[in-house]
PDB file of N, CA and C in Angstrom:
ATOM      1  N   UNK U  19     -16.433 -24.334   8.442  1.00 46.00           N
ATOM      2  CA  UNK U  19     -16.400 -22.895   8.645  1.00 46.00           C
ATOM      3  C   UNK U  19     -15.489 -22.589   9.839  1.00 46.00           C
ATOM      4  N   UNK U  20     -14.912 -21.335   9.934  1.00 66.00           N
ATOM      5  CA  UNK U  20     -14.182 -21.337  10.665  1.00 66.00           C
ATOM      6  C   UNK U  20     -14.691 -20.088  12.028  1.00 66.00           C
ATOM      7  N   UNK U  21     -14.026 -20.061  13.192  1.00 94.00           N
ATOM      8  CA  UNK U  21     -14.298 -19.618  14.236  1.00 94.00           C
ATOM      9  C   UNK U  21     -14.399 -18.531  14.172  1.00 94.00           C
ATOM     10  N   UNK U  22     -14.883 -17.610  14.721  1.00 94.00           N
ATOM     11  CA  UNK U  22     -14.723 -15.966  14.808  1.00 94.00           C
ATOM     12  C   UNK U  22     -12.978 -15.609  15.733  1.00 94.00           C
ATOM     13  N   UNK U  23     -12.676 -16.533  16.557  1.00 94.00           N
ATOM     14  CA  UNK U  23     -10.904 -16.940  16.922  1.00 94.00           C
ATOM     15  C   UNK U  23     -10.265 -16.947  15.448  1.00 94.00           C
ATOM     16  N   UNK U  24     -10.537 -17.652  14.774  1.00 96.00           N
ATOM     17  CA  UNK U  24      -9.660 -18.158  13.609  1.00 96.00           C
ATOM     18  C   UNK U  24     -10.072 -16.961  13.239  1.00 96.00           C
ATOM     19  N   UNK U  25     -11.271 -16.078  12.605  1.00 96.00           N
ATOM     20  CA  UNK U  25     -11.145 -14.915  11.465  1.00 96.00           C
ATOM     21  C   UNK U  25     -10.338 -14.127  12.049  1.00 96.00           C
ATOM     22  N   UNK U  26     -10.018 -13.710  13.501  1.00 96.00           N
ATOM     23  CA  UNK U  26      -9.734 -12.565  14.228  1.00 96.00           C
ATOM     24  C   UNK U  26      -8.448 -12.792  13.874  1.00 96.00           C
ATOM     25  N   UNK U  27      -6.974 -14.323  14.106  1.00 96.00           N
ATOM     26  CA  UNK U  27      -5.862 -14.215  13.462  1.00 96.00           C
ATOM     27  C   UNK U  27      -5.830 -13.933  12.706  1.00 96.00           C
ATOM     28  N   UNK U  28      -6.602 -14.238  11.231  1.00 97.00           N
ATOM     29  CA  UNK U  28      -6.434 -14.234   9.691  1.00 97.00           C
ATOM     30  C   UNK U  28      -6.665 -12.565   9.797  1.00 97.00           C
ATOM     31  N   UNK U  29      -7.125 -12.024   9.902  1.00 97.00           N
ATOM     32  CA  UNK U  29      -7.666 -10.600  10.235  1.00 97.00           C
ATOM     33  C   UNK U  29      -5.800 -10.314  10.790  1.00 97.00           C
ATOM     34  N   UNK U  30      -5.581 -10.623  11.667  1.00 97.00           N
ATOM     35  CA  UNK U  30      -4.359  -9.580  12.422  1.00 97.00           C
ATOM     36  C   UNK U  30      -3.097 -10.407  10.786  1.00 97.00           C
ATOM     37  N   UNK U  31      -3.415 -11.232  10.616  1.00 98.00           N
ATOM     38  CA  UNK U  31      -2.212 -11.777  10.014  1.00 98.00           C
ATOM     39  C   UNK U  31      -2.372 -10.940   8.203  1.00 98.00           C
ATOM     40  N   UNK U  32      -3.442 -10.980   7.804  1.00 98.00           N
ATOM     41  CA  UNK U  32      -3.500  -9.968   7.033  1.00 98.00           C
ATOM     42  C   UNK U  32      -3.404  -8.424   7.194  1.00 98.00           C
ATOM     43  N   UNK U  33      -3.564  -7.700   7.988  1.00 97.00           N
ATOM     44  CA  UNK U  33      -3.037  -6.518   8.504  1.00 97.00           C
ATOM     45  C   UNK U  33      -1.986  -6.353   8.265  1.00 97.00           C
ATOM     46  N   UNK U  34      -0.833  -7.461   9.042  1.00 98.00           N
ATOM     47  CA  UNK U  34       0.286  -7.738   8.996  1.00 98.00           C
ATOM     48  C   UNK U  34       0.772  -7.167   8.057  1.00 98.00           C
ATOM     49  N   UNK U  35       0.349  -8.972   6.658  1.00 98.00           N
ATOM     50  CA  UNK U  35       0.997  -8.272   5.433  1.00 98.00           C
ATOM     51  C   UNK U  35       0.880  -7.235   4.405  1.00 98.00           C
ATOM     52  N   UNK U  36      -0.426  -6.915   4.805  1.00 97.00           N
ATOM     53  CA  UNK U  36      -0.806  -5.304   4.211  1.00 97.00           C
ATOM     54  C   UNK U  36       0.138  -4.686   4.394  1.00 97.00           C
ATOM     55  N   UNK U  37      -0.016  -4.195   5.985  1.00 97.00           N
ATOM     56  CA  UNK U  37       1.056  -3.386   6.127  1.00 97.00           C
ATOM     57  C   UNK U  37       2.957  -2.902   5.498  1.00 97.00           C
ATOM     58  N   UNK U  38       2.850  -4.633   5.852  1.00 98.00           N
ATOM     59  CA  UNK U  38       4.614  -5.067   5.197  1.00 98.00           C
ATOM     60  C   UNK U  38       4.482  -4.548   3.725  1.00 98.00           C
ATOM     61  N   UNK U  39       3.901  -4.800   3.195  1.00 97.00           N
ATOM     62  CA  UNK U  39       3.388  -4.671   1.469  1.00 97.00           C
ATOM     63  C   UNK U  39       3.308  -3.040   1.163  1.00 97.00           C
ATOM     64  N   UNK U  40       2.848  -2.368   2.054  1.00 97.00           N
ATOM     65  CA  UNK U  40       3.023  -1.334   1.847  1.00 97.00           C
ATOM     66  C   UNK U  40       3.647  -0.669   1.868  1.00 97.00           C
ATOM     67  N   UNK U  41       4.713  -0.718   3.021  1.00 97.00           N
ATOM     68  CA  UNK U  41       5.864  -0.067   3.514  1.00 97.00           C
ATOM     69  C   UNK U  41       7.253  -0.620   2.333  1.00 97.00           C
ATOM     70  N   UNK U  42       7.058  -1.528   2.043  1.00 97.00           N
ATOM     71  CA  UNK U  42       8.111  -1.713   0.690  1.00 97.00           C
ATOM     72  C   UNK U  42       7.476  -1.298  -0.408  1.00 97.00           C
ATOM     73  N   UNK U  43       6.394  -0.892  -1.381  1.00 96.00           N
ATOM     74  CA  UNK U  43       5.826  -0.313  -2.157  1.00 96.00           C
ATOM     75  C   UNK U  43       6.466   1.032  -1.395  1.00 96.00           C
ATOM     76  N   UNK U  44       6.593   1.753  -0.532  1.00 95.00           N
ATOM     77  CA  UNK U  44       6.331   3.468  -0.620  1.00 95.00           C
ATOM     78  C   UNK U  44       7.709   3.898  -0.940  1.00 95.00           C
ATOM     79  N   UNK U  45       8.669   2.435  -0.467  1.00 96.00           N
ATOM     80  CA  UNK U  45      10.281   2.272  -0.648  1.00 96.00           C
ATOM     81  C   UNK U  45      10.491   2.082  -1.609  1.00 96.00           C
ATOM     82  N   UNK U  46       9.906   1.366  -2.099  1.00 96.00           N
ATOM     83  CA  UNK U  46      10.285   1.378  -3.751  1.00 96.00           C
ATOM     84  C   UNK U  46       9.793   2.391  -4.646  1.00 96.00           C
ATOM     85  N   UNK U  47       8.586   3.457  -4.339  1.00 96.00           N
ATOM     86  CA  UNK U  47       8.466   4.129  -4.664  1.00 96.00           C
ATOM     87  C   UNK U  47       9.613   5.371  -4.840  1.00 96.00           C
ATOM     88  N   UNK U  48       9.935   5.366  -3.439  1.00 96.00           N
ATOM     89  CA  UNK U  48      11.180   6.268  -3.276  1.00 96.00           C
ATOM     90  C   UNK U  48      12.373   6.538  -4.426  1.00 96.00           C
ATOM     91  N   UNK U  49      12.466   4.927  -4.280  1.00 97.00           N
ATOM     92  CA  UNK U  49      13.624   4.674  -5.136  1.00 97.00           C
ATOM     93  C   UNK U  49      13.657   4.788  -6.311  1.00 97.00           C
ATOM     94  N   UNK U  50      12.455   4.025  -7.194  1.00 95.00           N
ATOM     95  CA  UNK U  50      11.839   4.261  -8.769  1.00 95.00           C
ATOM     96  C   UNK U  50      11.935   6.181  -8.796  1.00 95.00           C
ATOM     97  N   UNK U  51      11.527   7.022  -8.301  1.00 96.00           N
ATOM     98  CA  UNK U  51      11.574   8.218  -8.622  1.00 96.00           C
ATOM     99  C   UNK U  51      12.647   8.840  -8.388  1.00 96.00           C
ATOM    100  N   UNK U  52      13.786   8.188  -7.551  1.00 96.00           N
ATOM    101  CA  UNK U  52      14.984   8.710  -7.306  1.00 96.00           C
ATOM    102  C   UNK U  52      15.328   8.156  -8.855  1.00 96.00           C
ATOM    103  N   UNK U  53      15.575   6.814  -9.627  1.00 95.00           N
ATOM    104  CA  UNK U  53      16.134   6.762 -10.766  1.00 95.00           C
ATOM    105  C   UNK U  53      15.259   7.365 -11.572  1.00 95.00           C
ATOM    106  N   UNK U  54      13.828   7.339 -11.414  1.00 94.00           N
ATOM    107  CA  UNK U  54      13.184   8.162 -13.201  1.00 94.00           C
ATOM    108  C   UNK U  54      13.677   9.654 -12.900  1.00 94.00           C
ATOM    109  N   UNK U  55      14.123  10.402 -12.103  1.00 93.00           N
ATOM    110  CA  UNK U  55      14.831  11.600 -11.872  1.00 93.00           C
ATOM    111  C   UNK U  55      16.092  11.532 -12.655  1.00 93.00           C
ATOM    112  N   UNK U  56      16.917  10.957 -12.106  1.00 92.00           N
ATOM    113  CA  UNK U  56      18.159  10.462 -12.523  1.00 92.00           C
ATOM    114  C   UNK U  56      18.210  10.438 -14.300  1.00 92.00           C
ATOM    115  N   UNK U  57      17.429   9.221 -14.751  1.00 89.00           N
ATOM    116  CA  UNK U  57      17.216   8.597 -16.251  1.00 89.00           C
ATOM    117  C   UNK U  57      16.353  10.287 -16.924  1.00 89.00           C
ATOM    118  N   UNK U  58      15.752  10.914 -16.877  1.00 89.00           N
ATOM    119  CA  UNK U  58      15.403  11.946 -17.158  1.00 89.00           C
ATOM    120  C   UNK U  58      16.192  13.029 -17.400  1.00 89.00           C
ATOM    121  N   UNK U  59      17.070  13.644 -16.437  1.00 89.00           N
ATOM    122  CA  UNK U  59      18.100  13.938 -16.252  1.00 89.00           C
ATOM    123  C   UNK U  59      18.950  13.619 -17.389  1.00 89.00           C
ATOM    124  N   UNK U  60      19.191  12.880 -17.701  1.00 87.00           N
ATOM    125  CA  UNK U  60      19.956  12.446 -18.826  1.00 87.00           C
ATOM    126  C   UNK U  60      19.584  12.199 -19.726  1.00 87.00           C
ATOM    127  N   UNK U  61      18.531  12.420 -20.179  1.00 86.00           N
ATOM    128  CA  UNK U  61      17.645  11.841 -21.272  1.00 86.00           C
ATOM    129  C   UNK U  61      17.159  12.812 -22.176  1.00 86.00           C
ATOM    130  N   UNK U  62      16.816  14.129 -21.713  1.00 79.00           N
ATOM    131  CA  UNK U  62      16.316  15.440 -22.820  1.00 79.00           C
ATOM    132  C   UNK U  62      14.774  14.793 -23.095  1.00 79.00           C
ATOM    133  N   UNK U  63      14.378  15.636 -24.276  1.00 81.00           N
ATOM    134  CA  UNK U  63      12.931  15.223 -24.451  1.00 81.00           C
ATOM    135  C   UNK U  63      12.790  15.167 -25.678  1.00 81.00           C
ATOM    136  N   UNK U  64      13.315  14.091 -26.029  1.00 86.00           N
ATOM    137  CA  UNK U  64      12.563  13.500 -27.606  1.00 86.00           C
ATOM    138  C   UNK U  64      11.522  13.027 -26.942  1.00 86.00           C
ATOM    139  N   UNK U  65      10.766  12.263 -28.011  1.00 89.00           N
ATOM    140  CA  UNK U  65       9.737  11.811 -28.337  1.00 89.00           C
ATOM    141  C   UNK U  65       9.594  10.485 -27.203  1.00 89.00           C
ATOM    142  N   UNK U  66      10.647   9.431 -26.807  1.00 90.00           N
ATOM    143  CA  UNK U  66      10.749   8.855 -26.404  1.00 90.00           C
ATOM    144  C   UNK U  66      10.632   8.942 -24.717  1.00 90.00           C
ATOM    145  N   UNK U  67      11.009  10.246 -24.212  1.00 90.00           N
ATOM    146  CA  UNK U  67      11.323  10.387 -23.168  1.00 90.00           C
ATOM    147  C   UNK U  67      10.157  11.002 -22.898  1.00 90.00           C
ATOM    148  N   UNK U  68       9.505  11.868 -23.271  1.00 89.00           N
ATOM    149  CA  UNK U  68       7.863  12.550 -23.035  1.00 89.00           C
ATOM    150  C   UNK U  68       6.727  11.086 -23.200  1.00 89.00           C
ATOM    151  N   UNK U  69       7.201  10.205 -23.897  1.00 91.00           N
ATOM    152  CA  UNK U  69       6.201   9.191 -23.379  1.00 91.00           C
ATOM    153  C   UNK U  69       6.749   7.467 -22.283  1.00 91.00           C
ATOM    154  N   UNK U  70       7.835   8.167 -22.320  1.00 91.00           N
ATOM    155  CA  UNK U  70       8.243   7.200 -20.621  1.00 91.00           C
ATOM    156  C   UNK U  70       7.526   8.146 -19.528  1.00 91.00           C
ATOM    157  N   UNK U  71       8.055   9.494 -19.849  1.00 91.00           N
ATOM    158  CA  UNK U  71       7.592  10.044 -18.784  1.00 91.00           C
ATOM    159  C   UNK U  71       5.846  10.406 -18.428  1.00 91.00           C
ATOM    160  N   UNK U  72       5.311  10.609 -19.789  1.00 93.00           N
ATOM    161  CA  UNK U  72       3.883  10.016 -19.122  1.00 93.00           C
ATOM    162  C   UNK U  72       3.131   8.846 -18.284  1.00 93.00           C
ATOM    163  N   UNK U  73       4.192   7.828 -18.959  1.00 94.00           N
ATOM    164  CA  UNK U  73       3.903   6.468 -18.422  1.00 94.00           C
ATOM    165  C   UNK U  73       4.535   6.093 -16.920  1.00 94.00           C
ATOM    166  N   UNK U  74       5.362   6.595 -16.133  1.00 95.00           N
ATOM    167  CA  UNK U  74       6.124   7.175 -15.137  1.00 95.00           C
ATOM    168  C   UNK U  74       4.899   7.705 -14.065  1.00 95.00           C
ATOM    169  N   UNK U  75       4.622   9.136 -14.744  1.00 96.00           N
ATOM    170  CA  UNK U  75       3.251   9.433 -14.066  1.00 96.00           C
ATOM    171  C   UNK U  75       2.497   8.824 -13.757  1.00 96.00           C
ATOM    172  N   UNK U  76       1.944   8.063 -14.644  1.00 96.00           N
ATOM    173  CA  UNK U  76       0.387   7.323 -14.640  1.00 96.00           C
ATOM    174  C   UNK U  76       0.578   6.507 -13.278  1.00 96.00           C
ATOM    175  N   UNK U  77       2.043   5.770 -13.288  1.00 96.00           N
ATOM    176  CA  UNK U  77       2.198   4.793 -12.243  1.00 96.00           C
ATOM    177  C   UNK U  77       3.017   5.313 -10.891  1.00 96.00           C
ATOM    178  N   UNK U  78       3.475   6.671 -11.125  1.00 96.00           N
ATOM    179  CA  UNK U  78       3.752   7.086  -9.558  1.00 96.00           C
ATOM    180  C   UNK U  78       2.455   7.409  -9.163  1.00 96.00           C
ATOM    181  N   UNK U  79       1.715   8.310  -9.878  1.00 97.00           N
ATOM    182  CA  UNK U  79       0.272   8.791  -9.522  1.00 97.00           C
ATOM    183  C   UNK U  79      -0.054   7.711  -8.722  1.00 97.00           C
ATOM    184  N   UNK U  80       0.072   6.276  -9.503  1.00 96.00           N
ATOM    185  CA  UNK U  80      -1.208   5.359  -8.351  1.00 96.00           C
ATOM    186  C   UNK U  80      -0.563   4.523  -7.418  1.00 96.00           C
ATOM    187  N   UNK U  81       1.011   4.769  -7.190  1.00 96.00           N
ATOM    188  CA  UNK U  81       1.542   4.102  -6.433  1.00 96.00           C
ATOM    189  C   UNK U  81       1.456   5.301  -5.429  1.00 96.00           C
ATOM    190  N   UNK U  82       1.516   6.553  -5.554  1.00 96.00           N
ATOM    191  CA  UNK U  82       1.244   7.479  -4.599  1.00 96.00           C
ATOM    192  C   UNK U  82      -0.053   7.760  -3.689  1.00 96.00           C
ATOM    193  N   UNK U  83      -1.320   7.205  -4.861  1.00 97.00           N
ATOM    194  CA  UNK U  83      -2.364   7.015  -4.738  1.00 97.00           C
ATOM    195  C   UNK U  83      -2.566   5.761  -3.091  1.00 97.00           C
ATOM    196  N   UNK U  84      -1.531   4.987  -3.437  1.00 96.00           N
ATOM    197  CA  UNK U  84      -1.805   3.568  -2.713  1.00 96.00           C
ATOM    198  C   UNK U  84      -1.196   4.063  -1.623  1.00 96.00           C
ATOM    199  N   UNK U  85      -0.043   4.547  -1.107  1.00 95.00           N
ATOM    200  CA  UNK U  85       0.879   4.903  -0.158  1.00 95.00           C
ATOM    201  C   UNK U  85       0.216   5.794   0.462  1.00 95.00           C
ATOM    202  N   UNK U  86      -0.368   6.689   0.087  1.00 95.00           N
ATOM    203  CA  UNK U  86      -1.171   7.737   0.866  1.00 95.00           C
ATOM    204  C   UNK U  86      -2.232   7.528   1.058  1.00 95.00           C
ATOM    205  N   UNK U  87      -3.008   7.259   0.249  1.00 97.00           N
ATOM    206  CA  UNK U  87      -4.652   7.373   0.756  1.00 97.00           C
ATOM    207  C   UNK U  87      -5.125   5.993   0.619  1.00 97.00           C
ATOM    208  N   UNK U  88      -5.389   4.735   0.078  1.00 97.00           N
ATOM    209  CA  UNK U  88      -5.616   3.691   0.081  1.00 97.00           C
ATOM    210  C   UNK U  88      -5.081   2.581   0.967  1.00 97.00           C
ATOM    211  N   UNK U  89      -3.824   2.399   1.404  1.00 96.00           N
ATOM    212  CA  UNK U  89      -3.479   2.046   2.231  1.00 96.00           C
ATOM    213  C   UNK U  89      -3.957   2.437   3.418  1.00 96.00           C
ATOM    214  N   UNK U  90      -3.527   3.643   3.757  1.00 97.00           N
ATOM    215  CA  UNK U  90      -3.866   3.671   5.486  1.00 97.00           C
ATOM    216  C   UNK U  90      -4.987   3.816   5.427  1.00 97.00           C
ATOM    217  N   UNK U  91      -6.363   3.980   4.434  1.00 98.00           N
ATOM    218  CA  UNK U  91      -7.558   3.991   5.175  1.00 98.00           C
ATOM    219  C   UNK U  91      -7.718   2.142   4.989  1.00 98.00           C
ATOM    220  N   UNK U  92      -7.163   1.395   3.973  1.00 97.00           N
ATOM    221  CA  UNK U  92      -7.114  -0.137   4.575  1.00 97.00           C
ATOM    222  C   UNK U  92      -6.867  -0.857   5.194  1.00 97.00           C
ATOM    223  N   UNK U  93      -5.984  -0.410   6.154  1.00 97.00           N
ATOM    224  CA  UNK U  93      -5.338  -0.423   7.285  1.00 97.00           C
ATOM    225  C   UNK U  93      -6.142  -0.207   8.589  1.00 97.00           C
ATOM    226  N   UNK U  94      -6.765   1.309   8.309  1.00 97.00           N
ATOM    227  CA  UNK U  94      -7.202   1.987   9.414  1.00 97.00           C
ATOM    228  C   UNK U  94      -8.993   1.043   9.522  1.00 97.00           C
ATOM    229  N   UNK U  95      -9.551   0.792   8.240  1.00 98.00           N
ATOM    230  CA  UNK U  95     -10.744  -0.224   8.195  1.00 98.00           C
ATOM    231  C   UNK U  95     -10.432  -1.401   8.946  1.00 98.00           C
ATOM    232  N   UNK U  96      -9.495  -2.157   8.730  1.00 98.00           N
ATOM    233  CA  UNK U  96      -9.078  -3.600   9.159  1.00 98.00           C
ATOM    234  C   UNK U  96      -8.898  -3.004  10.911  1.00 98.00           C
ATOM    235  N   UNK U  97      -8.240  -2.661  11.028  1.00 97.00           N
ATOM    236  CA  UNK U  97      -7.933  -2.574  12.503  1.00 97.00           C
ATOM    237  C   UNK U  97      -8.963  -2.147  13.383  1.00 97.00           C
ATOM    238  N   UNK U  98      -9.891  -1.241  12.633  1.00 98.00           N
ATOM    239  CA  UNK U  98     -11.177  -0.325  13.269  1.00 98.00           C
ATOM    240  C   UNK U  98     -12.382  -2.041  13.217  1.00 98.00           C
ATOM    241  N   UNK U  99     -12.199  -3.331  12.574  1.00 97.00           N
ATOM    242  CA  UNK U  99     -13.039  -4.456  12.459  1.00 97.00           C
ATOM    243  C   UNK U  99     -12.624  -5.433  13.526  1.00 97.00           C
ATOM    244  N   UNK U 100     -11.245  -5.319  13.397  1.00 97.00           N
ATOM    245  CA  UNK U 100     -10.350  -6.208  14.282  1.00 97.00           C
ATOM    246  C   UNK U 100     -10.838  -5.841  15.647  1.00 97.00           C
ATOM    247  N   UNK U 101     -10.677  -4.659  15.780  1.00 97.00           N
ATOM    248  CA  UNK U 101     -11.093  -4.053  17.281  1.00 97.00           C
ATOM    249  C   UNK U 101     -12.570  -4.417  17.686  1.00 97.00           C
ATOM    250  N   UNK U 102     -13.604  -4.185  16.902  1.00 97.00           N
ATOM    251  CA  UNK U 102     -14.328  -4.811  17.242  1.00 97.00           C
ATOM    252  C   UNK U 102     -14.823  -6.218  17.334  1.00 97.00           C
ATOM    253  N   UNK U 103     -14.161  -6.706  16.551  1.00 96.00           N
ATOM    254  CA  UNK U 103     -14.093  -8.054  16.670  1.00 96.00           C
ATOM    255  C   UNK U 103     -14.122  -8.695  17.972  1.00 96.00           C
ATOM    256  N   UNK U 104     -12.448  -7.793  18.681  1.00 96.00           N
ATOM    257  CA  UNK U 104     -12.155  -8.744  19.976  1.00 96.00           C
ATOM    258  C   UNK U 104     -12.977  -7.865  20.606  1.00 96.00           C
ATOM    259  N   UNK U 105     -13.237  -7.016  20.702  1.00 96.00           N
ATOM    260  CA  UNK U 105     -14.083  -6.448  22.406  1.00 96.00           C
ATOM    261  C   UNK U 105     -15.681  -7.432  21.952  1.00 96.00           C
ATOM    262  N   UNK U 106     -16.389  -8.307  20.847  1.00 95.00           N
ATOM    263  CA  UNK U 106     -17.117  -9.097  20.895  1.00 95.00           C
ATOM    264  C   UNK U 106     -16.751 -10.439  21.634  1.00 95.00           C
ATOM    265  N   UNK U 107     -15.432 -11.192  20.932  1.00 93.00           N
ATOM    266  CA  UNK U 107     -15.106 -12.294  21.691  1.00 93.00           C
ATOM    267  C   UNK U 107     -14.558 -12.102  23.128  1.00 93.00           C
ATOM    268  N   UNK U 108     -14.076 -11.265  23.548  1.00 92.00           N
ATOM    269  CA  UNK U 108     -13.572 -10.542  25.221  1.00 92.00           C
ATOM    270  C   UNK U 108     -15.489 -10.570  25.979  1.00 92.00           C
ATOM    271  N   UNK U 109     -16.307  -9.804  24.929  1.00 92.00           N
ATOM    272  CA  UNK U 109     -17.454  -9.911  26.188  1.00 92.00           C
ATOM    273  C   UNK U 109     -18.205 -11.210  26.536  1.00 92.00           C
ATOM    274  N   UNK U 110     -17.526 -12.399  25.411  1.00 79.00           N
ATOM    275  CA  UNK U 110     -17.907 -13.534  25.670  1.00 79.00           C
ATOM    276  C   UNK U 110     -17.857 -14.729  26.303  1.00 79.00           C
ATOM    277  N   UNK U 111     -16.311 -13.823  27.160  1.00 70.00           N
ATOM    278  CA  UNK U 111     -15.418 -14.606  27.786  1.00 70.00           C
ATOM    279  C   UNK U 111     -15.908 -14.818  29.179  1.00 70.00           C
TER     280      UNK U 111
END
């Protein structure tokens, strides 16, 4: 088993890549809706294009979902644990 030292890195080192993970998801978000704009744009609305573009939705919806509200409150959880974490191992010192 490992130390409450060791969870507290794994803890900051996952934060980490949360974070990183997220900040390229909101970029790529950017970008995916800069081209489904674009591809739309050029596309009219047959049949084909009203069901890309539902399917478009479904997945900006939850990539928007993740960028805004899921992320930073996973973020804001981890760091609000982390913190307590060390002011436990600090009063032990």
């Amino acid at each position: 088993m490992s130390s409450l030292d060791d969870t507290y890195v794994q803890m900051g080192d996952f934060e980490q890549k949360l974070a990183e993970f997220s900040e390229v998801l909101a970029r790529s978000l950017v970008d995916l809706t800069r081209q489904h704009e674009q591809a739309m744009a050029a596309w009219g609305n047959d049949r084909s294009a009203v069901a890309y573009n539902r399917s478009w939705e479904e997945l900006s919806d939850a990539l928007m979902k993740w960028s805004q509200g899921d992320a930073p409150a996973y973020l804001g959880f981890i760091n609000q644990k982390r913190h307590i974490l060390r002011q436990f191992l600090e009063s032990g010192r």
